[in-house]
Short mmCIF file of N, CA, C and O in Angstrom, two decimals:
data_model
loop_
_atom_site.label_atom_id
_atom_site.label_comp_id
_atom_site.label_asym_id
_atom_site.label_seq_id
_atom_site.Cartn_x
_atom_site.Cartn_y
_atom_site.Cartn_z
N MET A 1 32.15 -46.33 -28.90
CA MET A 1 31.10 -47.04 -27.71
C MET A 1 29.59 -47.32 -28.19
O MET A 1 29.51 -45.50 -29.04
N THR A 2 29.08 -47.57 -28.26
CA THR A 2 27.88 -47.99 -28.94
C THR A 2 26.77 -47.17 -27.24
O THR A 2 27.00 -47.27 -26.49
N GLU A 3 25.44 -47.22 -27.82
CA GLU A 3 24.48 -46.55 -27.24
C GLU A 3 23.92 -47.84 -26.21
O GLU A 3 23.86 -47.00 -25.26
N LYS A 4 24.62 -48.49 -26.75
CA LYS A 4 24.07 -49.84 -25.30
C LYS A 4 25.20 -49.98 -24.35
O LYS A 4 24.99 -50.62 -23.31
N GLU A 5 26.37 -49.61 -24.55
CA GLU A 5 27.33 -49.86 -23.54
C GLU A 5 27.10 -48.35 -22.40
O GLU A 5 27.07 -47.35 -23.02
N PRO A 6 27.50 -48.77 -21.36
CA PRO A 6 27.18 -47.60 -20.41
C PRO A 6 28.45 -46.95 -20.45
O PRO A 6 29.56 -46.95 -20.80
N LYS A 7 28.22 -45.43 -19.93
CA LYS A 7 28.99 -44.01 -19.97
C LYS A 7 29.97 -44.32 -18.79
O LYS A 7 29.71 -44.84 -17.79
N GLU A 8 30.86 -43.69 -19.52
CA GLU A 8 32.41 -44.12 -18.03
C GLU A 8 31.34 -43.13 -16.93
O GLU A 8 30.94 -41.66 -17.42
N PRO A 9 31.48 -42.91 -16.06
CA PRO A 9 30.59 -42.20 -14.89
C PRO A 9 31.81 -40.86 -14.94
O PRO A 9 33.04 -41.20 -14.78
N HIS A 10 31.21 -39.81 -14.51
CA HIS A 10 31.42 -38.25 -14.42
C HIS A 10 31.12 -38.33 -12.87
O HIS A 10 30.36 -37.35 -12.86
N LEU A 11 32.29 -38.34 -12.18
CA LEU A 11 31.79 -38.20 -10.55
C LEU A 11 32.52 -36.96 -10.04
O LEU A 11 33.60 -36.24 -10.42
N GLN A 12 31.30 -36.35 -9.46
CA GLN A 12 32.03 -35.50 -8.34
C GLN A 12 31.47 -35.26 -7.26
O GLN A 12 30.66 -36.18 -6.73
N PHE A 13 32.34 -35.18 -6.30
CA PHE A 13 31.68 -35.32 -4.83
C PHE A 13 31.90 -34.16 -3.81
O PHE A 13 32.72 -33.16 -4.18
N ARG A 14 31.17 -34.26 -2.94
CA ARG A 14 30.41 -32.54 -2.02
C ARG A 14 29.76 -33.62 -1.00
O ARG A 14 29.39 -34.39 -0.56
N THR A 15 29.64 -32.77 0.03
CA THR A 15 29.32 -32.49 1.28
C THR A 15 27.47 -32.73 0.44
O THR A 15 27.21 -31.83 0.40
N MET A 16 26.87 -33.61 1.28
CA MET A 16 25.47 -33.96 1.60
C MET A 16 24.64 -32.80 2.09
O MET A 16 25.37 -31.78 2.99
N ALA A 17 23.61 -32.49 1.27
CA ALA A 17 23.70 -31.06 1.65
C ALA A 17 21.67 -31.43 1.81
O ALA A 17 21.07 -32.63 1.86
N PRO A 18 21.01 -31.01 2.68
CA PRO A 18 19.52 -31.35 2.73
C PRO A 18 19.05 -31.81 1.67
O PRO A 18 17.77 -32.61 1.79
N SER A 19 19.03 -31.05 0.45
CA SER A 19 18.35 -31.19 -0.80
C SER A 19 18.59 -32.66 -1.16
O SER A 19 17.76 -32.60 -2.09
N ASP A 20 19.88 -33.26 -0.72
CA ASP A 20 19.91 -34.61 -1.48
C ASP A 20 19.18 -36.05 -0.28
O ASP A 20 19.39 -36.65 -0.71
N LEU A 21 18.37 -35.66 0.57
CA LEU A 21 17.83 -36.05 1.14
C LEU A 21 17.05 -37.38 0.46
O LEU A 21 17.11 -38.73 0.47
N ALA A 22 16.13 -36.75 -0.67
CA ALA A 22 15.18 -38.02 -1.18
C ALA A 22 16.14 -39.32 -1.86
O ALA A 22 15.80 -39.77 -1.96
N ALA A 23 17.38 -38.21 -2.49
CA ALA A 23 17.76 -39.48 -3.44
C ALA A 23 18.54 -40.30 -2.18
O ALA A 23 18.66 -41.58 -2.81
N VAL A 24 19.42 -39.87 -1.70
CA VAL A 24 20.11 -40.65 -0.53
C VAL A 24 19.04 -41.76 0.01
O VAL A 24 19.85 -42.62 -0.34
N LEU A 25 17.65 -41.49 0.47
CA LEU A 25 16.83 -42.25 1.05
C LEU A 25 17.04 -42.95 -0.22
O LEU A 25 16.37 -44.68 0.67
N SER A 26 16.39 -42.51 -1.19
CA SER A 26 16.04 -44.26 -2.31
C SER A 26 17.20 -44.39 -2.23
O SER A 26 17.07 -46.17 -2.52
N ILE A 27 18.37 -44.54 -2.35
CA ILE A 27 19.31 -45.38 -2.63
C ILE A 27 19.48 -46.50 -1.28
O ILE A 27 19.81 -47.21 -1.89
N GLU A 28 19.32 -45.95 -0.03
CA GLU A 28 19.28 -46.70 0.93
C GLU A 28 18.45 -47.53 0.85
O GLU A 28 18.42 -48.84 1.54
N HIS A 29 17.08 -47.10 1.08
CA HIS A 29 15.82 -47.81 1.00
C HIS A 29 15.96 -49.11 -0.09
O HIS A 29 15.50 -50.29 -0.03
N HIS A 30 16.72 -49.23 -1.31
CA HIS A 30 16.68 -49.70 -2.17
C HIS A 30 18.18 -51.01 -2.32
O HIS A 30 18.11 -51.77 -2.80
N SER A 31 18.79 -50.62 -1.20
CA SER A 31 20.15 -51.49 -0.94
C SER A 31 19.91 -52.63 0.57
O SER A 31 20.82 -53.19 0.38
N PHE A 32 19.05 -51.91 1.16
CA PHE A 32 19.02 -52.38 2.47
C PHE A 32 17.73 -52.95 2.86
O PHE A 32 16.61 -52.21 2.90
N GLU A 33 17.34 -54.62 3.60
CA GLU A 33 16.48 -54.67 4.37
C GLU A 33 16.13 -54.04 5.52
O GLU A 33 14.75 -53.62 5.99
N SER A 34 17.15 -53.57 6.13
CA SER A 34 16.87 -52.53 7.32
C SER A 34 17.68 -51.41 7.36
O SER A 34 18.34 -50.95 7.84
N PRO A 35 16.82 -50.43 6.72
CA PRO A 35 17.69 -48.84 6.00
C PRO A 35 17.46 -48.17 7.41
O PRO A 35 16.82 -47.69 8.09
N TRP A 36 18.44 -46.95 7.37
CA TRP A 36 18.51 -45.66 8.06
C TRP A 36 17.25 -45.21 7.81
O TRP A 36 17.46 -45.15 6.59
N SER A 37 16.88 -44.27 8.53
CA SER A 37 15.37 -43.65 8.61
C SER A 37 16.32 -42.05 7.92
O SER A 37 17.55 -41.77 7.98
N LYS A 38 15.10 -41.41 7.90
CA LYS A 38 15.45 -39.87 7.20
C LYS A 38 16.09 -39.27 8.62
O LYS A 38 17.23 -38.07 8.38
N GLN A 39 15.83 -39.59 9.73
CA GLN A 39 16.28 -38.89 10.63
C GLN A 39 17.26 -39.13 11.06
O GLN A 39 18.45 -38.25 11.60
N ASP A 40 18.35 -40.66 10.84
CA ASP A 40 19.56 -41.15 10.96
C ASP A 40 20.60 -39.87 10.23
O ASP A 40 20.98 -39.64 10.48
N PHE A 41 19.88 -39.95 9.19
CA PHE A 41 20.60 -38.87 8.12
C PHE A 41 20.45 -37.42 8.92
O PHE A 41 21.45 -37.02 8.43
N VAL A 42 19.40 -36.75 9.08
CA VAL A 42 19.40 -35.53 9.28
C VAL A 42 20.20 -35.53 10.41
O VAL A 42 20.99 -33.99 10.89
N GLU A 43 20.31 -36.58 11.65
CA GLU A 43 21.23 -36.26 12.59
C GLU A 43 22.73 -36.19 12.32
O GLU A 43 23.39 -35.68 12.60
N HIS A 44 22.86 -37.08 10.84
CA HIS A 44 24.39 -36.67 10.49
C HIS A 44 24.68 -35.96 10.25
O HIS A 44 25.94 -34.72 10.29
N LEU A 45 23.68 -34.92 9.50
CA LEU A 45 23.91 -33.95 8.56
C LEU A 45 24.10 -32.63 9.65
O LEU A 45 24.58 -31.79 9.77
N GLU A 46 23.36 -33.22 11.14
CA GLU A 46 23.39 -32.10 12.68
C GLU A 46 24.72 -31.51 13.25
O GLU A 46 25.39 -31.07 13.64
N CYS A 47 24.92 -33.27 13.13
CA CYS A 47 26.36 -33.65 14.13
C CYS A 47 27.66 -32.92 13.66
O CYS A 47 27.98 -33.36 12.18
N PRO A 48 28.17 -32.09 14.53
CA PRO A 48 29.30 -31.49 14.10
C PRO A 48 30.63 -32.15 14.05
O PRO A 48 31.42 -31.97 13.55
N SER A 49 30.46 -33.50 14.13
CA SER A 49 31.71 -34.29 14.71
C SER A 49 30.97 -35.54 13.10
O SER A 49 31.93 -36.27 13.06
N SER A 50 30.19 -35.81 12.56
CA SER A 50 29.69 -36.63 11.63
C SER A 50 29.95 -35.39 10.08
O SER A 50 29.67 -34.62 10.38
N ALA A 51 29.75 -36.51 8.84
CA ALA A 51 29.66 -35.94 7.80
C ALA A 51 29.13 -37.07 6.83
O ALA A 51 29.33 -38.32 7.04
N VAL A 52 28.64 -36.61 5.72
CA VAL A 52 27.90 -37.33 4.63
C VAL A 52 28.36 -36.91 3.50
O VAL A 52 28.22 -35.56 2.85
N VAL A 53 29.05 -37.25 2.54
CA VAL A 53 30.01 -37.17 1.79
C VAL A 53 28.75 -37.85 0.08
O VAL A 53 28.22 -39.10 0.44
N VAL A 54 27.84 -36.91 -0.75
CA VAL A 54 27.39 -37.73 -2.05
C VAL A 54 28.27 -37.83 -3.29
O VAL A 54 29.43 -37.23 -3.59
N ALA A 55 28.08 -38.48 -4.28
CA ALA A 55 28.89 -38.85 -5.17
C ALA A 55 27.73 -38.84 -6.14
O ALA A 55 27.05 -39.24 -6.36
N GLU A 56 28.23 -37.52 -7.10
CA GLU A 56 27.39 -37.31 -8.53
C GLU A 56 28.00 -37.53 -9.79
O GLU A 56 28.85 -37.60 -10.11
N ASP A 57 26.76 -38.35 -10.49
CA ASP A 57 27.51 -38.48 -11.86
C ASP A 57 26.43 -37.89 -13.05
O ASP A 57 25.27 -37.65 -12.61
N ARG A 58 27.11 -36.72 -13.41
CA ARG A 58 26.34 -36.07 -14.16
C ARG A 58 25.29 -34.77 -13.87
O ARG A 58 24.17 -35.05 -14.33
N GLY A 59 25.48 -34.88 -12.29
CA GLY A 59 24.29 -34.10 -11.69
C GLY A 59 23.43 -34.57 -10.90
O GLY A 59 22.44 -34.29 -9.93
N LYS A 60 23.62 -36.23 -10.48
CA LYS A 60 22.57 -37.43 -10.33
C LYS A 60 23.43 -37.96 -9.17
O LYS A 60 24.43 -38.45 -9.27
N VAL A 61 22.76 -37.66 -7.51
CA VAL A 61 23.41 -38.42 -6.64
C VAL A 61 23.53 -40.18 -7.29
O VAL A 61 22.51 -40.57 -7.44
N VAL A 62 24.44 -40.84 -6.69
CA VAL A 62 24.39 -42.13 -7.15
C VAL A 62 25.01 -42.98 -6.03
O VAL A 62 25.44 -43.97 -5.78
N GLY A 63 25.50 -42.38 -4.84
CA GLY A 63 26.58 -42.89 -3.80
C GLY A 63 26.38 -42.06 -2.71
O GLY A 63 26.27 -40.44 -2.90
N TYR A 64 26.62 -42.53 -1.79
CA TYR A 64 27.01 -41.67 -0.37
C TYR A 64 27.85 -42.35 0.40
O TYR A 64 28.01 -43.59 0.62
N MET A 65 28.81 -41.63 1.74
CA MET A 65 29.34 -42.07 2.31
C MET A 65 29.27 -41.33 3.67
O MET A 65 29.34 -40.32 3.91
N ALA A 66 29.14 -41.75 4.32
CA ALA A 66 28.87 -41.41 6.16
C ALA A 66 29.72 -41.62 6.74
O ALA A 66 30.22 -43.03 6.92
N PHE A 67 30.28 -40.72 8.14
CA PHE A 67 31.52 -41.18 8.55
C PHE A 67 31.28 -40.21 10.08
O PHE A 67 30.68 -39.44 9.61
N GLY A 68 32.00 -40.92 11.09
CA GLY A 68 31.83 -39.60 12.21
C GLY A 68 33.46 -40.16 12.64
O GLY A 68 33.88 -41.02 13.02
N LEU A 69 33.25 -38.84 13.70
CA LEU A 69 34.96 -39.47 14.60
C LEU A 69 33.93 -39.48 15.54
O LEU A 69 33.40 -39.30 16.46
N ASP A 70 35.19 -40.56 16.14
CA ASP A 70 34.83 -41.37 17.52
C ASP A 70 35.87 -41.17 18.46
O ASP A 70 36.61 -42.02 18.18
N GLY A 71 36.70 -39.83 19.33
CA GLY A 71 37.19 -39.91 19.82
C GLY A 71 38.78 -39.59 19.18
O GLY A 71 38.62 -38.71 17.76
N PRO A 72 39.54 -40.91 19.17
CA PRO A 72 40.47 -40.60 17.84
C PRO A 72 40.54 -41.08 16.84
O PRO A 72 41.22 -40.86 15.57
N TRP A 73 39.38 -41.90 16.77
CA TRP A 73 39.31 -42.72 15.32
C TRP A 73 37.87 -41.86 14.30
O TRP A 73 37.24 -41.48 15.20
N LEU A 74 38.42 -42.00 13.18
CA LEU A 74 37.46 -41.91 11.90
C LEU A 74 36.35 -43.08 11.57
O LEU A 74 37.44 -43.97 11.33
N ARG A 75 35.33 -43.02 12.18
CA ARG A 75 34.67 -44.27 11.62
C ARG A 75 33.47 -43.88 10.73
O ARG A 75 33.25 -43.32 10.02
N LEU A 76 33.69 -45.14 9.56
CA LEU A 76 32.26 -45.25 8.68
C LEU A 76 31.72 -46.07 8.58
O LEU A 76 31.57 -46.97 9.15
N HIS A 77 30.52 -45.37 8.56
CA HIS A 77 29.46 -46.23 9.20
C HIS A 77 29.09 -46.15 7.45
O HIS A 77 27.79 -47.58 7.99
N ALA A 78 28.82 -46.09 6.56
CA ALA A 78 28.08 -46.62 5.26
C ALA A 78 28.80 -46.03 4.15
O ALA A 78 29.38 -44.95 4.09
N CYS A 79 29.09 -46.41 3.54
CA CYS A 79 29.46 -46.40 1.79
C CYS A 79 28.59 -47.09 1.10
O CYS A 79 28.78 -48.63 0.49
N VAL A 80 27.84 -46.51 0.37
CA VAL A 80 26.84 -47.37 -0.72
C VAL A 80 26.72 -46.92 -2.01
O VAL A 80 26.55 -45.53 -2.35
N VAL A 81 26.34 -47.28 -2.81
CA VAL A 81 26.37 -46.81 -4.38
C VAL A 81 25.02 -47.43 -4.95
O VAL A 81 24.84 -48.66 -4.84
N ALA A 82 24.27 -46.60 -5.64
CA ALA A 82 23.05 -47.04 -6.01
C ALA A 82 22.93 -48.58 -7.15
O ALA A 82 24.53 -48.05 -7.60
N ALA A 83 22.05 -49.41 -6.91
CA ALA A 83 22.59 -50.50 -7.52
C ALA A 83 22.66 -50.39 -9.49
O ALA A 83 23.30 -51.31 -9.94
N THR A 84 21.89 -49.23 -9.80
CA THR A 84 22.32 -48.63 -11.00
C THR A 84 23.43 -48.25 -11.67
O THR A 84 24.28 -48.00 -12.63
N HIS A 85 24.71 -47.94 -10.55
CA HIS A 85 25.46 -47.15 -10.74
C HIS A 85 27.10 -48.49 -10.18
O HIS A 85 28.11 -47.72 -10.26
N ARG A 86 26.68 -49.73 -9.23
CA ARG A 86 27.93 -50.46 -9.44
C ARG A 86 28.20 -50.92 -9.85
O ARG A 86 28.46 -50.94 -11.43
N ARG A 87 29.84 -51.68 -9.72
CA ARG A 87 31.05 -52.36 -10.65
C ARG A 87 31.23 -51.47 -11.48
O ARG A 87 31.64 -52.01 -12.81
N GLN A 88 31.46 -50.07 -10.97
CA GLN A 88 31.74 -49.11 -11.94
C GLN A 88 33.31 -48.72 -11.15
O GLN A 88 34.27 -47.57 -11.58
N GLY A 89 33.51 -48.92 -9.56
CA GLY A 89 34.53 -48.53 -9.02
C GLY A 89 33.99 -46.70 -7.74
O GLY A 89 34.84 -46.73 -7.40
N ILE A 90 32.93 -46.73 -8.06
CA ILE A 90 32.77 -45.34 -7.76
C ILE A 90 32.85 -45.50 -5.83
O ILE A 90 32.94 -44.22 -5.38
N GLY A 91 32.38 -46.55 -5.70
CA GLY A 91 32.54 -46.73 -3.90
C GLY A 91 34.31 -46.68 -3.78
O GLY A 91 34.23 -45.96 -2.63
N ALA A 92 34.92 -47.15 -4.30
CA ALA A 92 36.55 -47.38 -4.32
C ALA A 92 37.03 -46.03 -4.35
O ALA A 92 38.16 -45.41 -3.56
N LYS A 93 36.56 -45.07 -5.15
CA LYS A 93 36.61 -43.69 -5.59
C LYS A 93 36.23 -42.53 -4.54
O LYS A 93 36.59 -41.68 -3.90
N MET A 94 34.81 -43.22 -3.90
CA MET A 94 34.76 -42.46 -2.41
C MET A 94 35.61 -42.82 -1.46
O MET A 94 36.26 -41.66 -0.59
N LEU A 95 35.76 -43.81 -0.98
CA LEU A 95 36.86 -43.75 -0.14
C LEU A 95 38.52 -43.58 -0.05
O LEU A 95 39.03 -43.40 0.90
N ALA A 96 38.74 -43.56 -1.47
CA ALA A 96 40.06 -43.35 -1.69
C ALA A 96 40.09 -41.37 -1.49
O ALA A 96 41.37 -40.94 -1.06
N ARG A 97 39.09 -40.92 -1.70
CA ARG A 97 38.85 -39.26 -1.35
C ARG A 97 38.95 -39.14 0.48
O ARG A 97 39.74 -38.58 0.86
#
Protein backbone atom coordinates (compact mmCIF):
# COMPACT_ATOMS: atom_id res chain seq x y z
CA MET A 1 0.00 0.00 0.00
CA THR A 2 1.38 3.40 -0.93
CA GLU A 3 0.99 6.53 1.17
CA LYS A 4 -1.70 7.84 -1.18
CA GLU A 5 -3.95 4.82 -0.72
CA PRO A 6 -6.48 5.15 2.13
CA LYS A 7 -5.79 3.08 5.22
CA GLU A 8 -8.24 0.35 6.10
CA PRO A 9 -10.39 1.72 8.95
CA HIS A 10 -9.65 0.35 12.40
CA LEU A 11 -13.12 0.68 13.90
CA GLN A 12 -14.32 0.59 17.45
CA PHE A 13 -17.92 1.19 18.51
CA ARG A 14 -19.05 2.57 21.85
CA THR A 15 -21.83 4.51 23.50
CA MET A 16 -21.55 8.23 22.86
CA ALA A 17 -20.25 10.31 25.77
CA PRO A 18 -20.94 14.02 26.34
CA SER A 19 -17.29 14.65 25.41
CA ASP A 20 -18.11 13.40 21.87
CA LEU A 21 -20.65 16.18 21.23
CA ALA A 22 -18.27 18.47 19.32
CA ALA A 23 -17.17 15.70 16.93
CA VAL A 24 -20.71 14.41 16.39
CA LEU A 25 -22.07 17.93 15.81
CA SER A 26 -19.32 18.59 13.27
CA ILE A 27 -20.26 15.45 11.33
CA GLU A 28 -23.95 16.37 11.59
CA HIS A 29 -23.47 19.95 10.38
CA HIS A 30 -21.27 18.88 7.46
CA SER A 31 -23.80 16.22 6.42
CA PHE A 32 -27.19 17.95 6.47
CA GLU A 33 -28.76 21.24 5.47
CA SER A 34 -31.07 21.01 8.51
CA PRO A 35 -28.87 19.37 11.14
CA TRP A 36 -29.84 18.26 14.61
CA SER A 37 -29.00 20.76 17.33
CA LYS A 38 -26.76 20.19 20.32
CA GLN A 39 -29.94 19.96 22.41
CA ASP A 40 -31.27 17.14 20.19
CA PHE A 41 -28.18 15.06 20.99
CA VAL A 42 -28.27 15.97 24.68
CA GLU A 43 -31.89 14.77 24.85
CA HIS A 44 -30.88 11.45 23.26
CA LEU A 45 -28.06 11.07 25.77
CA GLU A 46 -30.35 11.81 28.72
CA CYS A 47 -33.35 9.75 27.60
CA PRO A 48 -33.34 6.20 29.05
CA SER A 49 -35.10 4.83 25.95
CA SER A 50 -32.60 6.35 23.48
CA ALA A 51 -28.97 5.70 22.66
CA VAL A 52 -26.26 7.08 20.43
CA VAL A 53 -23.34 4.89 19.36
CA VAL A 54 -20.18 6.38 17.86
CA ALA A 55 -17.76 4.74 15.46
CA GLU A 56 -14.12 5.57 16.06
CA ASP A 57 -11.23 5.09 13.66
CA ARG A 58 -7.92 5.25 15.50
CA GLY A 59 -9.46 7.30 18.30
CA LYS A 60 -11.29 9.78 16.07
CA VAL A 61 -15.11 9.82 15.93
CA VAL A 62 -16.00 9.18 12.26
CA GLY A 63 -19.69 8.31 12.53
CA TYR A 64 -22.66 7.84 14.79
CA MET A 65 -25.98 6.08 15.00
CA ALA A 66 -28.94 7.30 17.09
CA PHE A 67 -31.90 5.14 17.94
CA GLY A 68 -34.67 4.83 20.47
CA LEU A 69 -37.40 2.55 21.73
CA ASP A 70 -40.92 3.40 20.66
CA GLY A 71 -43.22 0.88 22.31
CA PRO A 72 -42.19 -2.53 20.97
CA TRP A 73 -40.15 -0.97 18.14
CA LEU A 74 -36.54 0.07 17.94
CA ARG A 75 -36.43 3.15 15.70
CA LEU A 76 -33.30 4.26 13.89
CA HIS A 77 -33.17 8.05 13.95
CA ALA A 78 -29.81 8.57 12.25
CA CYS A 79 -26.83 6.68 10.88
CA VAL A 80 -24.21 9.14 9.66
CA VAL A 81 -20.57 8.79 8.60
CA ALA A 82 -18.14 11.69 8.17
CA ALA A 83 -17.60 12.61 4.52
CA THR A 84 -13.90 11.74 4.82
CA HIS A 85 -14.75 8.16 5.81
CA ARG A 86 -17.69 7.33 3.53
CA ARG A 87 -17.75 4.46 1.04
CA GLN A 88 -15.75 2.23 3.40
CA GLY A 89 -18.63 0.21 4.85
CA ILE A 90 -18.65 2.02 8.20
CA GLY A 91 -22.40 2.71 8.12
CA ALA A 92 -23.15 -0.92 7.30
CA LYS A 93 -20.89 -2.07 10.12
CA MET A 94 -22.67 0.24 12.57
CA LEU A 95 -26.06 -1.15 11.50
CA ALA A 96 -24.81 -4.74 11.77
CA ARG A 97 -23.95 -4.21 15.44
